[in-house]
């Protein structure tokens, strides 16, 4: 055996291995394609599994919050299921697509109100299986082969499919907004929350601004500047009380004590606000959408998540 | 009161513009963004008006002596997590659960944050997505593997080539998936060709963009609707061109 033959031999062994694998694959695939081996229920199961996998995985590529992954998959599956069942019963494809999109949209609106997230989250992955991909592909293929009539037909089908999806989504949104009568779902909508809030504070237009300066609830985070303003406001009230107490002269000693305390606290707040004053405008690089570090060097803000 | 109108207007404008930009970049619809901005203004007790298109945002706050901010948006992606978080901040702000300063900080933090899933997870997701859709589009169990590899490859190539315009992204992905599908088909002819190519192309199709466009047009938002239609058509054309180039390349080779 000459040394020059060695790579050839290696090539030959690799190609034989490849052909063996190929033979095995052909065997496997032909076994799968043989209809006597498999029942149709397994096929249906595979189809459902594939659709669920497709919607869920595409939701992940769109960076969906992990909590909503299951719900988005469910919404998308419901839409696809509607379309598939209708087309099995010889429904026209366009109407089936429209009804599927309608289903996705209305499910998304209900989920959005129930789970307090924007409806788009559930719509984006859910609409994917309804997109007329086959029609677009056929258009492309036919125009590549020079069959212009077929290409035109496919193009019209694709355009109508997209229009159908849009109309279904519009219908779903309109119905969800107009006819949603469930008290619980209404209460959760952003619009309703705001209106109720405005109604309760209508008597005093300055109430909103005052609300902003109220003592913070436990767990919410405010800038130091606001807190100091807040504290000062309360201290002025406290000061008035103290002076009143001095005037009525129940105990001048007590009044002096209170005033001393107040002074000490004021000094403390002043130093604190000097140390931690927030910048008035956010730094520009913090707003760029790069993978930079955290926006502020201050202690990390409480992670802002929906609480149920 | 320590805070007066001239003090608070720029802050509200800043919040609105950041919020609108974050939402548009994350892929929200223009009508939705305008609604959010409007709600924020109403809850803060100032008059507010906004004009949002997919490429630019204008917000004006206040009646007399208003603060006007303009923001230009150059690239849009789909990031549902950021959208949800920004929506939550808007909700809290409207209910006065948090102050405007806190809201501004939250928004800045959300915009500067890294994406929630790692790059590897996104590759895997794209691969699995293609695999699932290959079954849906008429394939069987055997087509899953080439479709998975095609999706993975396309996503990886996009990452390697870096940031590109939308047209080139779609084109490259289409070429890659088509070539992968054709290779698989020629290697073992029992792999069906159509489901694999379709599975590679369907996740890239601008379905939502087109649907949003029609919705915008019907709502009377002519500028935003036309812009989105153009984007969707361009993307679809790029996909078709990419698939054609892939097929022709395979014929030549």
Short mmCIF file of C-alpha atoms in Angstrom, two decimals, chain A residues 32 39-56 73 76-77 80-81 83-85 87-88 129 134, chain B residues 128-141 144 195:
data_model
loop_
_atom_site.label_atom_id
_atom_site.label_comp_id
_atom_site.label_asym_id
_atom_site.label_seq_id
_atom_site.Cartn_x
_atom_site.Cartn_y
_atom_site.Cartn_z
CA UNK A 32 -42.72 5.21 8.18
CA UNK A 39 -52.73 4.20 12.53
CA UNK A 40 -54.01 7.63 11.64
CA UNK A 41 -54.41 8.52 15.31
CA UNK A 42 -50.64 8.50 15.70
CA UNK A 43 -50.39 10.85 12.74
CA UNK A 44 -52.92 13.19 14.29
CA UNK A 45 -51.03 13.07 17.57
CA UNK A 46 -47.83 13.92 15.77
CA UNK A 47 -49.54 16.82 14.00
CA UNK A 48 -50.83 18.29 17.26
CA UNK A 49 -47.44 17.82 18.87
CA UNK A 50 -45.76 19.55 15.94
CA UNK A 51 -48.08 22.54 16.06
CA UNK A 52 -47.69 22.92 19.82
CA UNK A 53 -43.92 22.68 19.48
CA UNK A 54 -43.87 25.19 16.64
CA UNK A 55 -45.96 27.79 18.44
CA UNK A 56 -44.15 27.39 21.76
CA UNK A 73 -49.24 28.38 23.09
CA UNK A 76 -52.26 29.84 19.15
CA UNK A 77 -53.29 26.20 19.26
CA UNK A 80 -54.98 26.65 14.48
CA UNK A 81 -57.39 23.98 15.70
CA UNK A 83 -58.83 26.59 11.17
CA UNK A 84 -57.86 22.94 10.78
CA UNK A 85 -61.23 21.54 11.85
CA UNK A 87 -60.94 23.08 6.61
CA UNK A 88 -61.47 19.37 7.33
CA UNK A 129 -49.55 28.85 11.90
CA UNK A 134 -47.88 27.48 1.21
CA UNK B 128 -37.61 23.48 17.29
CA UNK B 129 -40.00 25.98 15.73
CA UNK B 130 -38.97 24.90 12.23
CA UNK B 131 -39.20 21.24 13.26
CA UNK B 132 -42.74 21.70 14.57
CA UNK B 133 -43.93 23.62 11.55
CA UNK B 134 -42.46 21.01 9.18
CA UNK B 135 -44.90 18.49 10.66
CA UNK B 136 -47.73 21.00 10.44
CA UNK B 137 -47.05 21.76 6.77
CA UNK B 138 -47.42 18.21 5.53
CA UNK B 139 -44.20 16.51 6.64
CA UNK B 140 -43.88 13.52 8.88
CA UNK B 141 -41.48 12.44 11.60
CA UNK B 144 -38.22 17.00 11.68
CA UNK B 195 -42.32 20.89 4.12
#
